[in-house]
Coordinates of C-alpha atoms and ligand atoms in Angstrom, one line a residue:
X1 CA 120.8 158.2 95.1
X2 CA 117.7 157.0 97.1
X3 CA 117.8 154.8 99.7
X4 CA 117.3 151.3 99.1
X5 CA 116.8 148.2 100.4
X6 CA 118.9 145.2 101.1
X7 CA 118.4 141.5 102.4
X8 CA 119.1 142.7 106.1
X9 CA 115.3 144.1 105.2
X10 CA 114.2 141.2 103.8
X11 CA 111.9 138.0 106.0
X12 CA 113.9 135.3 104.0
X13 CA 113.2 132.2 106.9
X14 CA 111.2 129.7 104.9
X15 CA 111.1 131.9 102.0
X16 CA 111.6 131.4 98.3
X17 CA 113.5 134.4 97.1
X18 CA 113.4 135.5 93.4
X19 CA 117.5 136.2 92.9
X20 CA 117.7 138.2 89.6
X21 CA 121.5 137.7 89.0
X22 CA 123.7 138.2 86.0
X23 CA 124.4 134.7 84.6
X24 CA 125.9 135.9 81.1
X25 CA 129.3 134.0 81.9
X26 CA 131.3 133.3 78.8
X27 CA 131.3 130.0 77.4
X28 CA 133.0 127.7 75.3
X29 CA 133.0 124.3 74.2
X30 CA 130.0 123.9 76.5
X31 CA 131.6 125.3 79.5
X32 CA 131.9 128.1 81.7
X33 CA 135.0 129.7 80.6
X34 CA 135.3 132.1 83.6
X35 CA 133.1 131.7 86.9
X36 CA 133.7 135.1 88.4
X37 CA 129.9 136.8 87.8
X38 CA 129.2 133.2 89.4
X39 CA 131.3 134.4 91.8
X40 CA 130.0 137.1 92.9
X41 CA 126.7 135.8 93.7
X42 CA 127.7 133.3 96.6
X43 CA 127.6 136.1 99.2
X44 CA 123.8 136.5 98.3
X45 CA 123.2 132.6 97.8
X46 CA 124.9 132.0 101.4
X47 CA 123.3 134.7 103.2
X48 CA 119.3 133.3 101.6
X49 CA 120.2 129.8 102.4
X50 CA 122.0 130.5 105.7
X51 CA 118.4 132.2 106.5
X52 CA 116.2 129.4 106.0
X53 CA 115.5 130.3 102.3
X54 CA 115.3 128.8 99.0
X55 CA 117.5 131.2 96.4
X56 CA 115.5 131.0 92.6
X57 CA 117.7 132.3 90.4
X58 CA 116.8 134.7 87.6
X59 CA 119.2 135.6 84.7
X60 CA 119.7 136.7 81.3
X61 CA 122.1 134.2 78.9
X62 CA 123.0 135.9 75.7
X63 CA 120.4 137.7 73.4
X64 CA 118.5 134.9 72.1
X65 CA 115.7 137.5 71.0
X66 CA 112.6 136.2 73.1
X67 CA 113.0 132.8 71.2
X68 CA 114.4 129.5 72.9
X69 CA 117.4 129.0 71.7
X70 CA 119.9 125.5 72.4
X71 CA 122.6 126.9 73.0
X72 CA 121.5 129.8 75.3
X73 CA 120.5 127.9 77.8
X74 CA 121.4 128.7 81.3
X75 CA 121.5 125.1 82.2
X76 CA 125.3 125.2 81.5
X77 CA 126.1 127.0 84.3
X78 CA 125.0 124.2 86.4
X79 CA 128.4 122.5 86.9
X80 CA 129.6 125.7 88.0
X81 CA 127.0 127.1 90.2
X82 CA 127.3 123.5 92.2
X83 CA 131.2 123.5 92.0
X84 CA 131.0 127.0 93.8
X85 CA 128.0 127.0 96.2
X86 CA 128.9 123.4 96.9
X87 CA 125.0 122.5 96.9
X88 CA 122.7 120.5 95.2
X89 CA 121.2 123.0 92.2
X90 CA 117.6 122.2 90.2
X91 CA 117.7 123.6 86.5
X92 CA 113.6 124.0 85.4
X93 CA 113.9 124.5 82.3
X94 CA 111.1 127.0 80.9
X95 CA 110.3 129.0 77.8
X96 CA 108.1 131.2 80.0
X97 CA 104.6 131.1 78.1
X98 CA 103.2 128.9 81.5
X99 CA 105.4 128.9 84.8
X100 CA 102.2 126.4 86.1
X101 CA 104.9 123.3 85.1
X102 CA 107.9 125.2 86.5
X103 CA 106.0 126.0 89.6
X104 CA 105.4 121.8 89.8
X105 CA 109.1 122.0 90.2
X106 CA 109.7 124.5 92.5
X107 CA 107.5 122.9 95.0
X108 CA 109.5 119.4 94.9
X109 CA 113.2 121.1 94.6
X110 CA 115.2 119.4 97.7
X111 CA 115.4 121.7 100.5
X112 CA 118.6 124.2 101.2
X113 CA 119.1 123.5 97.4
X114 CA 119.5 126.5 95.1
X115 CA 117.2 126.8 92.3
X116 CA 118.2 127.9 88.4
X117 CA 115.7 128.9 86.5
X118 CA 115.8 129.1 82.2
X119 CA 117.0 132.5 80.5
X120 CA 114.6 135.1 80.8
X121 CA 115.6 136.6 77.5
X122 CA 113.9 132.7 76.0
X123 CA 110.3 134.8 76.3
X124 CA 109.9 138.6 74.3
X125 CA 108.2 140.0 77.2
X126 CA 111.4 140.1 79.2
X127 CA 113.1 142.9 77.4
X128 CA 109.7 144.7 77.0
X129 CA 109.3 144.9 80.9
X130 CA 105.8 143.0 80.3
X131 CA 103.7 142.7 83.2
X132 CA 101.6 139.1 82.2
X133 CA 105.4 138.0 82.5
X134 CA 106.8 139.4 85.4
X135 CA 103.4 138.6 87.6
X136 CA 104.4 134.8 86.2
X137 CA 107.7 135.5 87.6
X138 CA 106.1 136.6 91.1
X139 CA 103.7 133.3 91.7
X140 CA 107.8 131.5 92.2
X141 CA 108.7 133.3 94.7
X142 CA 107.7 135.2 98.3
X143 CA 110.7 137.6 98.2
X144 CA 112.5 139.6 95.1
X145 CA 116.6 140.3 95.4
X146 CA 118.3 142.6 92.7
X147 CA 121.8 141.3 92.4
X148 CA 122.7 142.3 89.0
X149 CA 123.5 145.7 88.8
X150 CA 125.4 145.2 85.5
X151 CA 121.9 144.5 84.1
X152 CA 120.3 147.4 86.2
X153 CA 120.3 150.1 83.6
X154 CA 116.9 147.8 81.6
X155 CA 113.9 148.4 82.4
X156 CA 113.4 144.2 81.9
X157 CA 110.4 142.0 83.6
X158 CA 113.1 140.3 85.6
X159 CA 114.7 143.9 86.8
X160 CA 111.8 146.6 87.3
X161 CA 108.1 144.9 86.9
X162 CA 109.0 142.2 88.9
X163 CA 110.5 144.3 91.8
X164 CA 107.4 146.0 92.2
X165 CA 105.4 142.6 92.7
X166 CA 107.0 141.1 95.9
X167 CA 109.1 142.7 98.6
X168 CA 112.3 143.6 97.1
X169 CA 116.2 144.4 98.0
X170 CA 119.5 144.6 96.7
X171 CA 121.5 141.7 97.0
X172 CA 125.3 142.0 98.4
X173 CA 126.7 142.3 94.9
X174 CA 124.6 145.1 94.4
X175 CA 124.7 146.9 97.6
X176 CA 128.4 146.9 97.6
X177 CA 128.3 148.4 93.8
X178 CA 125.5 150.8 95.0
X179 CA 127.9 151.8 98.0
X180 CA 130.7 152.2 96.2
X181 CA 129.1 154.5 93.7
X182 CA 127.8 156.4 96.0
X183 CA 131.4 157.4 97.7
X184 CA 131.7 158.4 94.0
X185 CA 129.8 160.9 92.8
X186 CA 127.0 160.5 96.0
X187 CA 128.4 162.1 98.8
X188 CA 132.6 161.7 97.9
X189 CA 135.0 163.3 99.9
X190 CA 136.0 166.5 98.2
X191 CA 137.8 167.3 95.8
X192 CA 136.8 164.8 93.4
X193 CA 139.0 164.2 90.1
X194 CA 136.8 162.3 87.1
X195 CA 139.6 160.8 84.6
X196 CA 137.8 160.0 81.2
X197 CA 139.2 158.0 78.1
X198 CA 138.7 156.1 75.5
X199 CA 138.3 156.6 71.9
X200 CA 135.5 159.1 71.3
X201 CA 133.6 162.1 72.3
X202 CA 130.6 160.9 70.6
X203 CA 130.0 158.1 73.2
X204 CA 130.8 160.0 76.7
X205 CA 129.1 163.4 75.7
X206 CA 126.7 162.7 78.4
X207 CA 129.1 161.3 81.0
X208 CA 131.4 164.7 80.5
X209 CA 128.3 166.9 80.5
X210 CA 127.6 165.4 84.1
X211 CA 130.6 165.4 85.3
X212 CA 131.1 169.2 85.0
X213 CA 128.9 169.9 88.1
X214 CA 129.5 167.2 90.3
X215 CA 133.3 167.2 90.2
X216 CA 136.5 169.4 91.2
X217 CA 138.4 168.3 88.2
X218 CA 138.1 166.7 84.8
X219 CA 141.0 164.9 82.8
X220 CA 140.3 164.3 79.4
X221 CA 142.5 161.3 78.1
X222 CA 142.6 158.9 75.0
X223 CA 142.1 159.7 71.7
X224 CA 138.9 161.6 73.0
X225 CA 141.2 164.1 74.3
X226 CA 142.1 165.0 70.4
X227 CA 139.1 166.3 69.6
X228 CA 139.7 168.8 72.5
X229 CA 142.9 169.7 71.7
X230 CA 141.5 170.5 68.0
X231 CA 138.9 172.6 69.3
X232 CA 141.8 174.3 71.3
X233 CA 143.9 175.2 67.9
X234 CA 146.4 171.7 68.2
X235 CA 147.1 170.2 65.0
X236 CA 146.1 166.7 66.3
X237 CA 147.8 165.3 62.6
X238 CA 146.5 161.8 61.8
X239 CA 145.3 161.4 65.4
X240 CA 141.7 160.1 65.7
X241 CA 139.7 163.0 66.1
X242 CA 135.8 163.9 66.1
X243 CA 136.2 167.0 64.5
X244 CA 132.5 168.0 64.4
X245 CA 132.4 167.7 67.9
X246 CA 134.5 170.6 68.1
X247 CA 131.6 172.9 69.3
X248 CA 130.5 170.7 72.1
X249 CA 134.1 170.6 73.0
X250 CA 134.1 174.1 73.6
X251 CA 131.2 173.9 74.9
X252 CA 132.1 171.8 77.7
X253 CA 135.6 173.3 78.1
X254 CA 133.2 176.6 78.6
X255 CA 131.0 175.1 80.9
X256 CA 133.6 174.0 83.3
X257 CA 134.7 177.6 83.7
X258 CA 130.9 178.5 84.4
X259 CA 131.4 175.2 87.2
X260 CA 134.5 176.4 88.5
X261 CA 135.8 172.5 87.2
X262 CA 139.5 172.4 86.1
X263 CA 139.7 170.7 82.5
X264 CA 142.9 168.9 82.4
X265 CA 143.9 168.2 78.9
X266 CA 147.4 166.5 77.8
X267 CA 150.4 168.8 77.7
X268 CA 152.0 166.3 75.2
X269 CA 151.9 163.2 73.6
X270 CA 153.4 160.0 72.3
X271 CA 153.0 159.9 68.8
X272 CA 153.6 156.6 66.3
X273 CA 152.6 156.4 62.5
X274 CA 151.3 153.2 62.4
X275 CA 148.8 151.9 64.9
X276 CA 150.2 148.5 66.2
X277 CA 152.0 147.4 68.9
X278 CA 155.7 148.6 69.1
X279 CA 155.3 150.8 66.2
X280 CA 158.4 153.5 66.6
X281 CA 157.0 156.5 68.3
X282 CA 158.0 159.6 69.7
X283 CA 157.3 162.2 72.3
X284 CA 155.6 166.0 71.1
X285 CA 154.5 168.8 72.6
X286 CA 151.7 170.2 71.5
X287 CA 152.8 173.5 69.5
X288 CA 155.2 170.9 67.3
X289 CA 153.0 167.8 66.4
X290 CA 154.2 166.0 63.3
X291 CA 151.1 165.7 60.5
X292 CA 151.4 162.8 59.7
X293 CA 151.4 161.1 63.5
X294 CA 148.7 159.7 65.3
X295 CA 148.8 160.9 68.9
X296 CA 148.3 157.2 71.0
X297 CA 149.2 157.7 74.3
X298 CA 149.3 160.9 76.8
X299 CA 153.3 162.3 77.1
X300 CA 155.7 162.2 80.4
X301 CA 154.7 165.5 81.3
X302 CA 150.9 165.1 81.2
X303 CA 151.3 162.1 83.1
X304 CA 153.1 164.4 86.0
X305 CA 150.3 166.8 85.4
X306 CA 147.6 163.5 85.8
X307 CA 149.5 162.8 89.1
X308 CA 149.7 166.3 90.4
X309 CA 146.1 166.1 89.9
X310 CA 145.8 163.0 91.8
X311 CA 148.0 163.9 94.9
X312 CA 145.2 166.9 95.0
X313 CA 142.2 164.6 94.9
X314 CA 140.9 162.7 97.8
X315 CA 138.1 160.8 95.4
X316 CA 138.9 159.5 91.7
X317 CA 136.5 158.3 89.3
X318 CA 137.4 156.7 85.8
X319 CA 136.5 155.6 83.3
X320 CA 138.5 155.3 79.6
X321 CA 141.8 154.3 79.0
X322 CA 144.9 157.4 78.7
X323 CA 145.6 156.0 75.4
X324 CA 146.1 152.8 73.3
X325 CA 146.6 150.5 75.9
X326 CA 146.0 147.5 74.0
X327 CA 149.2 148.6 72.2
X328 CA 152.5 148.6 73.8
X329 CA 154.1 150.9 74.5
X330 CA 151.1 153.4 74.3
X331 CA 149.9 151.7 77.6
X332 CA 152.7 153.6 79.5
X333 CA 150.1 156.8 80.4
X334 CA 147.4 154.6 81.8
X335 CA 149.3 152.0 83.0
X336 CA 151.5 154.2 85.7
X337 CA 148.6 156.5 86.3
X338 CA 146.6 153.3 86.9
X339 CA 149.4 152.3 89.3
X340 CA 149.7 156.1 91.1
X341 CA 146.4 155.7 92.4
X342 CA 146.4 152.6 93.7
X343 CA 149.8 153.6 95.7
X344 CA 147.6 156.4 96.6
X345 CA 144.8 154.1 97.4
X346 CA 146.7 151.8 99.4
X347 CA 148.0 155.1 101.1
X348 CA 144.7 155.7 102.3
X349 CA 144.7 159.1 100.5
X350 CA 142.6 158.2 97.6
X351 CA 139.2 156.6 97.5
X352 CA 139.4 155.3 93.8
X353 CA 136.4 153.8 91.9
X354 CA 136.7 152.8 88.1
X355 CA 134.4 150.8 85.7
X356 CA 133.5 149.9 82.0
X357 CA 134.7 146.7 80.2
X358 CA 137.9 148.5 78.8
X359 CA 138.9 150.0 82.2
X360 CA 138.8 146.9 84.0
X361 CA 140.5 145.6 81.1
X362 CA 143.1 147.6 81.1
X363 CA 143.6 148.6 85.0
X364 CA 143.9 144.6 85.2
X365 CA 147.0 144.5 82.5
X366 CA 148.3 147.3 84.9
X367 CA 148.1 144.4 87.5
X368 CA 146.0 146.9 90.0
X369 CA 142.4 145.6 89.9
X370 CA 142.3 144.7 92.8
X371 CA 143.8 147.7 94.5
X372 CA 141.2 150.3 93.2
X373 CA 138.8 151.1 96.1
X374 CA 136.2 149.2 93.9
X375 CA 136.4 148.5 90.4
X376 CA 132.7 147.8 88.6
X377 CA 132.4 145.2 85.9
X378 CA 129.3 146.4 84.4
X379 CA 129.9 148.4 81.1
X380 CA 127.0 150.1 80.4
X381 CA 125.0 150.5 84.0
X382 CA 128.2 152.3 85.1
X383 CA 127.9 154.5 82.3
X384 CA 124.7 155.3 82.6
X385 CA 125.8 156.1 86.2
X386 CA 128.4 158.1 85.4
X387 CA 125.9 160.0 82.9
X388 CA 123.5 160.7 86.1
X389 CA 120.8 158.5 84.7
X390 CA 118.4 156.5 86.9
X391 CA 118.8 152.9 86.4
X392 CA 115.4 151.3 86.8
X393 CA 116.6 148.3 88.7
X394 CA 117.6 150.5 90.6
X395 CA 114.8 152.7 91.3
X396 CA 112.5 149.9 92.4
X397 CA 114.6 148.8 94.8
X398 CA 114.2 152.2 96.7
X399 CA 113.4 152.2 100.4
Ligands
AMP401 P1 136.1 153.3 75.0 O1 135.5 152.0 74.7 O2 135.5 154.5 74.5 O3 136.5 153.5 76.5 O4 137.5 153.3 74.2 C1 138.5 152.4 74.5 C2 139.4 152.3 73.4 O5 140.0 153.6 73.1 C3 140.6 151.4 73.6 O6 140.5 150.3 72.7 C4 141.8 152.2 73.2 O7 142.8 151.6 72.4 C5 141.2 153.4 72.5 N1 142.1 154.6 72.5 C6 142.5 155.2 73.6 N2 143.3 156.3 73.3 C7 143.4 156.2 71.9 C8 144.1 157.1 71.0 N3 144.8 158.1 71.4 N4 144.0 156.7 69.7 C9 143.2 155.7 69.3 N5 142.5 154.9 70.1 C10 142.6 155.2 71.4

């Protein structure tokens, strides 16, 4: 990963500073159903305003499709933003076409007040990273901070064309994300186990295919792991299975003998025949699966194997659930492997680093979210991360 800026590079004394965030908070009834993106984002406020400067804040709200839309407007995270910051904040309302009016009301915003500007998404030429938008964007501000890396992997107006206008850094959201990632898959200490989940193949090819050269050891979990264990002869039964991915199975299971990776597959498995929560179940190993099972959760022993693996490791990265973790008891596999590595973490013998929506989902049901080294919120920028992609906010951040 390049080196990149952050606001310790930044003149922000007397400055207005552009602060691309991620605003997309849920909502309901007209309110801000949970403030923690808001969260994240006071570090960044505090350290702009602390400086001297005036923080204008950027953000995406929902996918209103370039059109103004009522009720995706960012105004409603007014209440919230002044709740947390404790300061004064000025909505401008804008659908984009003319920032001249918005501009009106930048200059007469209250100083040390924070400054929200309307969803970007309200104009078309945000998601097509159009220039003639983002130069609009530019005449706010002095300074440009990146502190949405959950929104990182578009190339948007607000998060690449804009970055290349005005001197830019990563905010302290994003430079913590960006740091963490980087004891990843950057420079991790070695050996470095990758645990991947979920439900399919089809949507991690990429992620696997990455993997393979970059770390020591690959566990393949969740009902992705079925489609491995068919391409390696198991009768997976009802089990959800991509079964014309078996040839990129093998191909990857080949790979990682080219890459010297160790492919850790489940030794067994806890098998129901009805997918729902308490269904009865029991515990297989592989030669003796029942046909007419579903495989939802990884067995006892694979989880000792997973834990083996893990006292090995000195650097995990996950992503993907072990199994049905939605579904008691099929959570068991993830839920004490989730636990392992945060004893391991607290230990100091493990750096640990997990993201994606269901991973955070489920590591928090395992009640050890906060215990993971750093866990990343952002579903599909981690992804692409994980895949080795270049994320363009990113890129233009680069020192
Ligand atoms: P993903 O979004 O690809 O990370 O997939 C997460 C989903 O995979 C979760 O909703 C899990 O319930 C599901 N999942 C994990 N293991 C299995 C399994 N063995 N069979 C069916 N679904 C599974």
């Amino acid at each position: 990963m390049a080196q990149f800026k952050t606001l310790d590079d930044l003149d922000l004394s007397g400055k207005r500073v552009l602060v691309r965030a991620d605003l997309n908070v849920p909502v309901a009834d007209g309110r801000v159903t949970d403030a923690t993106r808001i969260e994240r984002l006071l570090p960044t406020l505090s350290d702009i305003i602390t400086q001297g400067g005036t923080p204008i804040i950027l953000s995406h709200f929902g996918r209103p499709k370039g059109e103004v839309v009522a009720d995706m407007s960012l105004e409603v995270a007014v209440p919230e933003l002044e709740r947390l910051t404790n300061q004064q904040v000025t909505f401008i309302d804008t659908d984009w076409t003319d920032t001249d009016v918005a501009w009106g009301l930048v200059l007469k915003a209250p100083p040390k007040s924070i400054i929200l500007m309307q969803n970007t998404r309200f104009h078309p030429g945000e998601e097509k990273n159009d220039a003639a938008l983002a130069a609009r964007m530019a005449k706010l501000g002095d300074n440009y901070v990146n502190d949405a890396f959950s929104a990182a992997h578009r190339a948007h107006a607000s998060t690449e064309a804009l970055a290349h206008l005005l001197p830019a850094a990563a905010g302290r959201a994003m430079q913590a994300e960006l740091e963490a990632l980087q004891k990843g898959l950057g420079e991790p200490k070695r050996p470095v186990i990758a645990l991947v989940g979920g439900a399919k193949v089809s949507s991690k090819i990429d992620v696997l295919e990455h993997l393979l050269g970059r770390v020591d050891a690959l566990v393949i979990g969740g009902g992705m792991a079925n489609t491995f264990l068919h391409a390696s002869g198991v009768d997976v039964g009802k089990s959800l299975c991509e079964k014309d991915l078996a040839d990129t199975a093998r191909r990857i299971m080949d790979r990682a003998g080219e890459e010297q990776c160790a492919i850790i597959l489940p030794v067994d498995a806890t098998v129901a025949w009805h997918f729902e929560a308490n269904a009865p179940s029991r515990q297989y190993g592989l030669d003796a699966m029942d046909k007419d099972g579903m495989i939802l959760d990884v067995g006892p022993a694979s989880i000792e194997r997973i834990k083996g693996a893990l006292d090995d490791a000195h650097t995990l990265v996950w992503n993907g659930p072990l199994g049905a973790f939605e579904l008691p008891p099929f959570d068991t596999g993830t839920v004490t492997i989730a636990q392992y590595a945060a004893e391991r973490t607290k230990a100091g013998k493990l750096v640990s680093i997990a993201g994606g929506g269901d991973t955070v989902a489920a590591l928090a049901h395992a009640g050890v979210k906060n215990q993971f080294t750093y866990v990343s919120t952002a579903g599909g920028a981690f992804l692409e991360w994980m895949e080795g992609k270049t994320l363009p906010g990113v890129a233009a951040l680069s020192a």
